[in-house]
Amino acid sequence: SPWTGLPTIETERVSQASADQRAGRAGRVRPGRCIRLYTSQDFGARPAHSTAEILRLDLAETALLVHGCGVRQAAEFEWFEKPARSAIEAADSLLERLGAIDALGSLTADGRAMLGLPVHPRLGRLLIESARRGIGRLGCRAAAVLSERYPRSRTPFESPGRPAAAVSGPSDVFAILDLIGEPDAEGRVGSTLDRGAVASIVRTATQLERSLARLSRG
């Protein structure tokens, strides 16, 4: 995502190989029939195979795990399917800027803490720093906003029946948190926004608070 710098999940057409693999499921238990809800021309225009995830995804999380196993140079790791060296170097550069590894590739204390959090290293750094500054709950809510889809109902920072947040404020994330607000008398939040997205943000924030609490106890 160009907004958060985090990996995102997008819906797209599967490759021919994936379509064939899915068709096989129709006959897994007994003879069956697979009906594709698209034309043969559509199928023929699709790529034969999907690009392997290791060759197209952000490698920061994977590189952190590799360093967590004691490997200093992720580029020298014996990958089953080796990604581009530039992608590995970009991941290591990000991890070093986040303070997860040092200049020699060794895991730092913050890096070890990031391994204990179920989020991308970018968000892991946010959580660790917010806890260090005594605003862990706010950090968890901000991380939840960044990791979930935007809860807008109409246009960014605006929803029916509620004043629009200042787009030019100090942080887009804070603007979204302001729109979501705190629970009302009935325990609801962000009732004028996309309820599903808001529910996901609240649920994720709660889970992150628990993870951060376990990390601090450890």
PDB file of N, CA, C and O in Angstrom, residues 36-87:
ATOM      1  N   ARG A  36     -17.339 -22.810 -14.198  1.00  0.00           N
ATOM      2  CA  ARG A  36     -16.662 -21.523 -14.054  1.00  0.00           C
ATOM      3  C   ARG A  36     -17.594 -20.413 -14.521  1.00  0.00           C
ATOM      4  O   ARG A  36     -18.176 -20.492 -15.604  1.00  0.00           O
ATOM      5  N   LEU A  37     -17.727 -19.401 -13.709  1.00  0.00           N
ATOM      6  CA  LEU A  37     -18.634 -18.300 -14.030  1.00  0.00           C
ATOM      7  C   LEU A  37     -17.929 -17.205 -14.819  1.00  0.00           C
ATOM      8  O   LEU A  37     -18.026 -16.025 -14.500  1.00  0.00           O
ATOM      9  N   TYR A  38     -17.174 -17.619 -15.829  1.00  0.00           N
ATOM     10  CA  TYR A  38     -16.555 -16.683 -16.753  1.00  0.00           C
ATOM     11  C   TYR A  38     -16.330 -17.419 -18.065  1.00  0.00           C
ATOM     12  O   TYR A  38     -16.425 -18.653 -18.136  1.00  0.00           O
ATOM     13  N   THR A  39     -16.019 -16.679 -19.099  1.00  0.00           N
ATOM     14  CA  THR A  39     -15.942 -17.260 -20.439  1.00  0.00           C
ATOM     15  C   THR A  39     -14.607 -17.956 -20.678  1.00  0.00           C
ATOM     16  O   THR A  39     -13.624 -17.733 -19.947  1.00  0.00           O
ATOM     17  N   SER A  40     -14.576 -18.782 -21.712  1.00  0.00           N
ATOM     18  CA  SER A  40     -13.335 -19.452 -22.086  1.00  0.00           C
ATOM     19  C   SER A  40     -12.303 -18.434 -22.571  1.00  0.00           C
ATOM     20  O   SER A  40     -11.097 -18.614 -22.391  1.00  0.00           O
ATOM     21  N   GLN A  41     -12.791 -17.336 -23.184  1.00  0.00           N
ATOM     22  CA  GLN A  41     -11.878 -16.277 -23.618  1.00  0.00           C
ATOM     23  C   GLN A  41     -11.210 -15.623 -22.413  1.00  0.00           C
ATOM     24  O   GLN A  41     -10.013 -15.298 -22.443  1.00  0.00           O
ATOM     25  N   ASP A  42     -11.984 -15.422 -21.350  1.00  0.00           N
ATOM     26  CA  ASP A  42     -11.444 -14.866 -20.108  1.00  0.00           C
ATOM     27  C   ASP A  42     -10.365 -15.792 -19.561  1.00  0.00           C
ATOM     28  O   ASP A  42      -9.270 -15.352 -19.176  1.00  0.00           O
ATOM     29  N   PHE A  43     -10.670 -17.086 -19.546  1.00  0.00           N
ATOM     30  CA  PHE A  43      -9.705 -18.064 -19.035  1.00  0.00           C
ATOM     31  C   PHE A  43      -8.432 -18.052 -19.874  1.00  0.00           C
ATOM     32  O   PHE A  43      -7.316 -18.073 -19.340  1.00  0.00           O
ATOM     33  N   GLY A  44      -8.591 -18.009 -21.199  1.00  0.00           N
ATOM     34  CA  GLY A  44      -7.432 -18.042 -22.084  1.00  0.00           C
ATOM     35  C   GLY A  44      -6.552 -16.820 -21.983  1.00  0.00           C
ATOM     36  O   GLY A  44      -5.355 -16.877 -22.298  1.00  0.00           O
ATOM     37  N   ALA A  45      -7.123 -15.686 -21.529  1.00  0.00           N
ATOM     38  CA  ALA A  45      -6.357 -14.445 -21.415  1.00  0.00           C
ATOM     39  C   ALA A  45      -5.579 -14.357 -20.106  1.00  0.00           C
ATOM     40  O   ALA A  45      -4.752 -13.453 -19.933  1.00  0.00           O
ATOM     41  N   ARG A  46      -5.828 -15.288 -19.193  1.00  0.00           N
ATOM     42  CA  ARG A  46      -5.149 -15.240 -17.897  1.00  0.00           C
ATOM     43  C   ARG A  46      -3.740 -15.828 -18.003  1.00  0.00           C
ATOM     44  O   ARG A  46      -3.466 -16.657 -18.868  1.00  0.00           O
ATOM     45  N   PRO A  47      -2.821 -15.404 -17.110  1.00  0.00           N
ATOM     46  CA  PRO A  47      -1.466 -15.963 -17.142  1.00  0.00           C
ATOM     47  C   PRO A  47      -1.497 -17.453 -16.822  1.00  0.00           C
ATOM     48  O   PRO A  47      -2.379 -17.925 -16.090  1.00  0.00           O
ATOM     49  N   ALA A  48      -0.543 -18.192 -17.368  1.00  0.00           N
ATOM     50  CA  ALA A  48      -0.509 -19.635 -17.139  1.00  0.00           C
ATOM     51  C   ALA A  48      -0.261 -19.957 -15.673  1.00  0.00           C
ATOM     52  O   ALA A  48      -0.861 -20.883 -15.114  1.00  0.00           O
ATOM     53  N   HIS A  49       0.607 -19.191 -15.032  1.00  0.00           N
ATOM     54  CA  HIS A  49       0.938 -19.426 -13.621  1.00  0.00           C
ATOM     55  C   HIS A  49       1.040 -18.091 -12.886  1.00  0.00           C
ATOM     56  O   HIS A  49       1.344 -17.064 -13.490  1.00  0.00           O
ATOM     57  N   SER A  50       0.791 -18.123 -11.585  1.00  0.00           N
ATOM     58  CA  SER A  50       0.951 -16.929 -10.750  1.00  0.00           C
ATOM     59  C   SER A  50       2.415 -16.794 -10.351  1.00  0.00           C
ATOM     60  O   SER A  50       3.121 -17.804 -10.184  1.00  0.00           O
ATOM     61  N   THR A  51       2.855 -15.563 -10.191  1.00  0.00           N
ATOM     62  CA  THR A  51       4.212 -15.333  -9.699  1.00  0.00           C
ATOM     63  C   THR A  51       4.301 -15.763  -8.249  1.00  0.00           C
ATOM     64  O   THR A  51       3.422 -15.466  -7.447  1.00  0.00           O
ATOM     65  N   ALA A  52       5.346 -16.497  -7.904  1.00  0.00           N
ATOM     66  CA  ALA A  52       5.512 -16.967  -6.529  1.00  0.00           C
ATOM     67  C   ALA A  52       5.497 -15.797  -5.549  1.00  0.00           C
ATOM     68  O   ALA A  52       6.048 -14.732  -5.837  1.00  0.00           O
ATOM     69  N   GLU A  53       4.871 -16.007  -4.398  1.00  0.00           N
ATOM     70  CA  GLU A  53       4.747 -14.927  -3.416  1.00  0.00           C
ATOM     71  C   GLU A  53       6.099 -14.378  -2.996  1.00  0.00           C
ATOM     72  O   GLU A  53       6.258 -13.179  -2.803  1.00  0.00           O
ATOM     73  N   ILE A  54       7.084 -15.247  -2.854  1.00  0.00           N
ATOM     74  CA  ILE A  54       8.399 -14.804  -2.400  1.00  0.00           C
ATOM     75  C   ILE A  54       9.030 -13.820  -3.370  1.00  0.00           C
ATOM     76  O   ILE A  54       9.916 -13.039  -3.017  1.00  0.00           O
ATOM     77  N   LEU A  55       8.556 -13.826  -4.623  1.00  0.00           N
ATOM     78  CA  LEU A  55       9.119 -12.939  -5.643  1.00  0.00           C
ATOM     79  C   LEU A  55       8.338 -11.644  -5.798  1.00  0.00           C
ATOM     80  O   LEU A  55       8.752 -10.763  -6.554  1.00  0.00           O
ATOM     81  N   ARG A  56       7.197 -11.513  -5.106  1.00  0.00           N
ATOM     82  CA  ARG A  56       6.387 -10.306  -5.295  1.00  0.00           C
ATOM     83  C   ARG A  56       5.955  -9.630  -4.004  1.00  0.00           C
ATOM     84  O   ARG A  56       5.370  -8.550  -4.047  1.00  0.00           O
ATOM     85  N   LEU A  57       6.240 -10.224  -2.866  1.00  0.00           N
ATOM     86  CA  LEU A  57       5.793  -9.637  -1.611  1.00  0.00           C
ATOM     87  C   LEU A  57       6.911  -8.875  -0.915  1.00  0.00           C
ATOM     88  O   LEU A  57       8.092  -9.086  -1.166  1.00  0.00           O
ATOM     89  N   ASP A  58       6.499  -8.000  -0.003  1.00  0.00           N
ATOM     90  CA  ASP A  58       7.447  -7.310   0.870  1.00  0.00           C
ATOM     91  C   ASP A  58       8.121  -8.356   1.755  1.00  0.00           C
ATOM     92  O   ASP A  58       7.448  -9.225   2.317  1.00  0.00           O
ATOM     93  N   LEU A  59       9.429  -8.284   1.894  1.00  0.00           N
ATOM     94  CA  LEU A  59      10.182  -9.326   2.601  1.00  0.00           C
ATOM     95  C   LEU A  59      10.598  -8.936   4.011  1.00  0.00           C
ATOM     96  O   LEU A  59      11.354  -9.666   4.653  1.00  0.00           O
ATOM     97  N   ALA A  60      10.122  -7.805   4.509  1.00  0.00           N
ATOM     98  CA  ALA A  60      10.581  -7.340   5.822  1.00  0.00           C
ATOM     99  C   ALA A  60      10.267  -8.355   6.925  1.00  0.00           C
ATOM    100  O   ALA A  60      11.121  -8.656   7.772  1.00  0.00           O
ATOM    101  N   GLU A  61       9.046  -8.877   6.948  1.00  0.00           N
ATOM    102  CA  GLU A  61       8.683  -9.851   7.978  1.00  0.00           C
ATOM    103  C   GLU A  61       9.511 -11.121   7.849  1.00  0.00           C
ATOM    104  O   GLU A  61      10.001 -11.666   8.850  1.00  0.00           O
ATOM    105  N   THR A  62       9.659 -11.596   6.618  1.00  0.00           N
ATOM    106  CA  THR A  62      10.431 -12.815   6.391  1.00  0.00           C
ATOM    107  C   THR A  62      11.890 -12.615   6.780  1.00  0.00           C
ATOM    108  O   THR A  62      12.501 -13.484   7.426  1.00  0.00           O
ATOM    109  N   ALA A  63      12.456 -11.484   6.395  1.00  0.00           N
ATOM    110  CA  ALA A  63      13.855 -11.202   6.726  1.00  0.00           C
ATOM    111  C   ALA A  63      14.051 -11.116   8.236  1.00  0.00           C
ATOM    112  O   ALA A  63      15.076 -11.569   8.765  1.00  0.00           O
ATOM    113  N   LEU A  64      13.061 -10.558   8.946  1.00  0.00           N
ATOM    114  CA  LEU A  64      13.164 -10.478  10.400  1.00  0.00           C
ATOM    115  C   LEU A  64      13.218 -11.879  11.004  1.00  0.00           C
ATOM    116  O   LEU A  64      13.984 -12.138  11.943  1.00  0.00           O
ATOM    117  N   LEU A  65      12.403 -12.791  10.485  1.00  0.00           N
ATOM    118  CA  LEU A  65      12.421 -14.176  10.962  1.00  0.00           C
ATOM    119  C   LEU A  65      13.769 -14.833  10.688  1.00  0.00           C
ATOM    120  O   LEU A  65      14.291 -15.572  11.530  1.00  0.00           O
ATOM    121  N   VAL A  66      14.325 -14.548   9.514  1.00  0.00           N
ATOM    122  CA  VAL A  66      15.628 -15.117   9.156  1.00  0.00           C
ATOM    123  C   VAL A  66      16.696 -14.616  10.119  1.00  0.00           C
ATOM    124  O   VAL A  66      17.512 -15.401  10.630  1.00  0.00           O
ATOM    125  N   HIS A  67      16.692 -13.325  10.398  1.00  0.00           N
ATOM    126  CA  HIS A  67      17.661 -12.773  11.351  1.00  0.00           C
ATOM    127  C   HIS A  67      17.404 -13.323  12.751  1.00  0.00           C
ATOM    128  O   HIS A  67      18.341 -13.509  13.536  1.00  0.00           O
ATOM    129  N   GLY A  68      16.144 -13.592  13.065  1.00  0.00           N
ATOM    130  CA  GLY A  68      15.812 -14.157  14.372  1.00  0.00           C
ATOM    131  C   GLY A  68      16.375 -15.555  14.561  1.00  0.00           C
ATOM    132  O   GLY A  68      16.533 -16.021  15.699  1.00  0.00           O
ATOM    133  N   CYS A  69      16.670 -16.232  13.451  1.00  0.00           N
ATOM    134  CA  CYS A  69      17.275 -17.572  13.510  1.00  0.00           C
ATOM    135  C   CYS A  69      18.798 -17.501  13.612  1.00  0.00           C
ATOM    136  O   CYS A  69      19.471 -18.541  13.571  1.00  0.00           O
ATOM    137  N   GLY A  70      19.319 -16.288  13.707  1.00  0.00           N
ATOM    138  CA  GLY A  70      20.764 -16.126  13.860  1.00  0.00           C
ATOM    139  C   GLY A  70      21.515 -15.870  12.576  1.00  0.00           C
ATOM    140  O   GLY A  70      22.758 -15.835  12.577  1.00  0.00           O
ATOM    141  N   VAL A  71      20.790 -15.695  11.460  1.00  0.00           N
ATOM    142  CA  VAL A  71      21.441 -15.418  10.172  1.00  0.00           C
ATOM    143  C   VAL A  71      21.674 -13.918  10.051  1.00  0.00           C
ATOM    144  O   VAL A  71      20.724 -13.137  10.063  1.00  0.00           O
ATOM    145  N   ARG A  72      22.906 -13.507   9.932  1.00  0.00           N
ATOM    146  CA  ARG A  72      23.203 -12.079   9.836  1.00  0.00           C
ATOM    147  C   ARG A  72      22.975 -11.530   8.434  1.00  0.00           C
ATOM    148  O   ARG A  72      22.466 -10.421   8.267  1.00  0.00           O
ATOM    149  N   GLN A  73      23.363 -12.285   7.424  1.00  0.00           N
ATOM    150  CA  GLN A  73      23.218 -11.833   6.045  1.00  0.00           C
ATOM    151  C   GLN A  73      22.064 -12.598   5.385  1.00  0.00           C
ATOM    152  O   GLN A  73      22.230 -13.736   4.952  1.00  0.00           O
ATOM    153  N   ALA A  74      20.900 -11.955   5.316  1.00  0.00           N
ATOM    154  CA  ALA A  74      19.724 -12.623   4.752  1.00  0.00           C
ATOM    155  C   ALA A  74      19.943 -12.988   3.283  1.00  0.00           C
ATOM    156  O   ALA A  74      19.387 -13.969   2.793  1.00  0.00           O
ATOM    157  N   ALA A  75      20.773 -12.211   2.577  1.00  0.00           N
ATOM    158  CA  ALA A  75      21.019 -12.479   1.165  1.00  0.00           C
ATOM    159  C   ALA A  75      21.788 -13.789   0.979  1.00  0.00           C
ATOM    160  O   ALA A  75      21.720 -14.398  -0.094  1.00  0.00           O
ATOM    161  N   GLU A  76      22.503 -14.235   2.012  1.00  0.00           N
ATOM    162  CA  GLU A  76      23.279 -15.472   1.924  1.00  0.00           C
ATOM    163  C   GLU A  76      22.498 -16.666   2.452  1.00  0.00           C
ATOM    164  O   GLU A  76      22.992 -17.792   2.432  1.00  0.00           O
ATOM    165  N   PHE A  77      21.286 -16.435   2.918  1.00  0.00           N
ATOM    166  CA  PHE A  77      20.454 -17.518   3.441  1.00  0.00           C
ATOM    167  C   PHE A  77      20.090 -18.483   2.306  1.00  0.00           C
ATOM    168  O   PHE A  77      19.915 -18.075   1.159  1.00  0.00           O
ATOM    169  N   GLU A  78      19.990 -19.782   2.601  1.00  0.00           N
ATOM    170  CA  GLU A  78      19.676 -20.785   1.588  1.00  0.00           C
ATOM    171  C   GLU A  78      18.163 -20.832   1.363  1.00  0.00           C
ATOM    172  O   GLU A  78      17.460 -21.706   1.880  1.00  0.00           O
ATOM    173  N   TRP A  79      17.668 -19.881   0.593  1.00  0.00           N
ATOM    174  CA  TRP A  79      16.238 -19.802   0.296  1.00  0.00           C
ATOM    175  C   TRP A  79      15.832 -20.969  -0.604  1.00  0.00           C
ATOM    176  O   TRP A  79      16.564 -21.373  -1.495  1.00  0.00           O
ATOM    177  N   PHE A  80      14.635 -21.501  -0.372  1.00  0.00           N
ATOM    178  CA  PHE A  80      14.116 -22.554  -1.247  1.00  0.00           C
ATOM    179  C   PHE A  80      13.921 -21.995  -2.652  1.00  0.00           C
ATOM    180  O   PHE A  80      14.260 -22.636  -3.636  1.00  0.00           O
ATOM    181  N   GLU A  81      13.363 -20.793  -2.728  1.00  0.00           N
ATOM    182  CA  GLU A  81      13.242 -20.078  -3.996  1.00  0.00           C
ATOM    183  C   GLU A  81      13.732 -18.662  -3.733  1.00  0.00           C
ATOM    184  O   GLU A  81      13.018 -17.850  -3.148  1.00  0.00           O
ATOM    185  N   LYS A  82      14.952 -18.373  -4.112  1.00  0.00           N
ATOM    186  CA  LYS A  82      15.609 -17.136  -3.713  1.00  0.00           C
ATOM    187  C   LYS A  82      14.996 -15.917  -4.389  1.00  0.00           C
ATOM    188  O   LYS A  82      14.876 -15.857  -5.610  1.00  0.00           O
ATOM    189  N   PRO A  83      14.603 -14.923  -3.599  1.00  0.00           N
ATOM    190  CA  PRO A  83      14.072 -13.674  -4.175  1.00  0.00           C
ATOM    191  C   PRO A  83      15.205 -12.813  -4.718  1.00  0.00           C
ATOM    192  O   PRO A  83      16.388 -13.133  -4.543  1.00  0.00           O
ATOM    193  N   ALA A  84      14.837 -11.733  -5.366  1.00  0.00           N
ATOM    194  CA  ALA A  84      15.849 -10.831  -5.918  1.00  0.00           C
ATOM    195  C   ALA A  84      16.699 -10.250  -4.788  1.00  0.00           C
ATOM    196  O   ALA A  84      16.182  -9.923  -3.713  1.00  0.00           O
ATOM    197  N   ARG A  85      17.984 -10.126  -5.026  1.00  0.00           N
ATOM    198  CA  ARG A  85      18.885  -9.587  -4.007  1.00  0.00           C
ATOM    199  C   ARG A  85      18.461  -8.168  -3.601  1.00  0.00           C
ATOM    200  O   ARG A  85      18.561  -7.796  -2.432  1.00  0.00           O
ATOM    201  N   SER A  86      17.973  -7.390  -4.572  1.00  0.00           N
ATOM    202  CA  SER A  86      17.538  -6.029  -4.266  1.00  0.00           C
ATOM    203  C   SER A  86      16.376  -6.025  -3.281  1.00  0.00           C
ATOM    204  O   SER A  86      16.282  -5.135  -2.424  1.00  0.00           O
ATOM    205  N   ALA A  87      15.473  -7.019  -3.374  1.00  0.00           N
ATOM    206  CA  ALA A  87      14.343  -7.102  -2.459  1.00  0.00           C
ATOM    207  C   ALA A  87      14.811  -7.431  -1.046  1.00  0.00           C
ATOM    208  O   ALA A  87      14.302  -6.894  -0.064  1.00  0.00           O
TER     209      ALA A  87
END
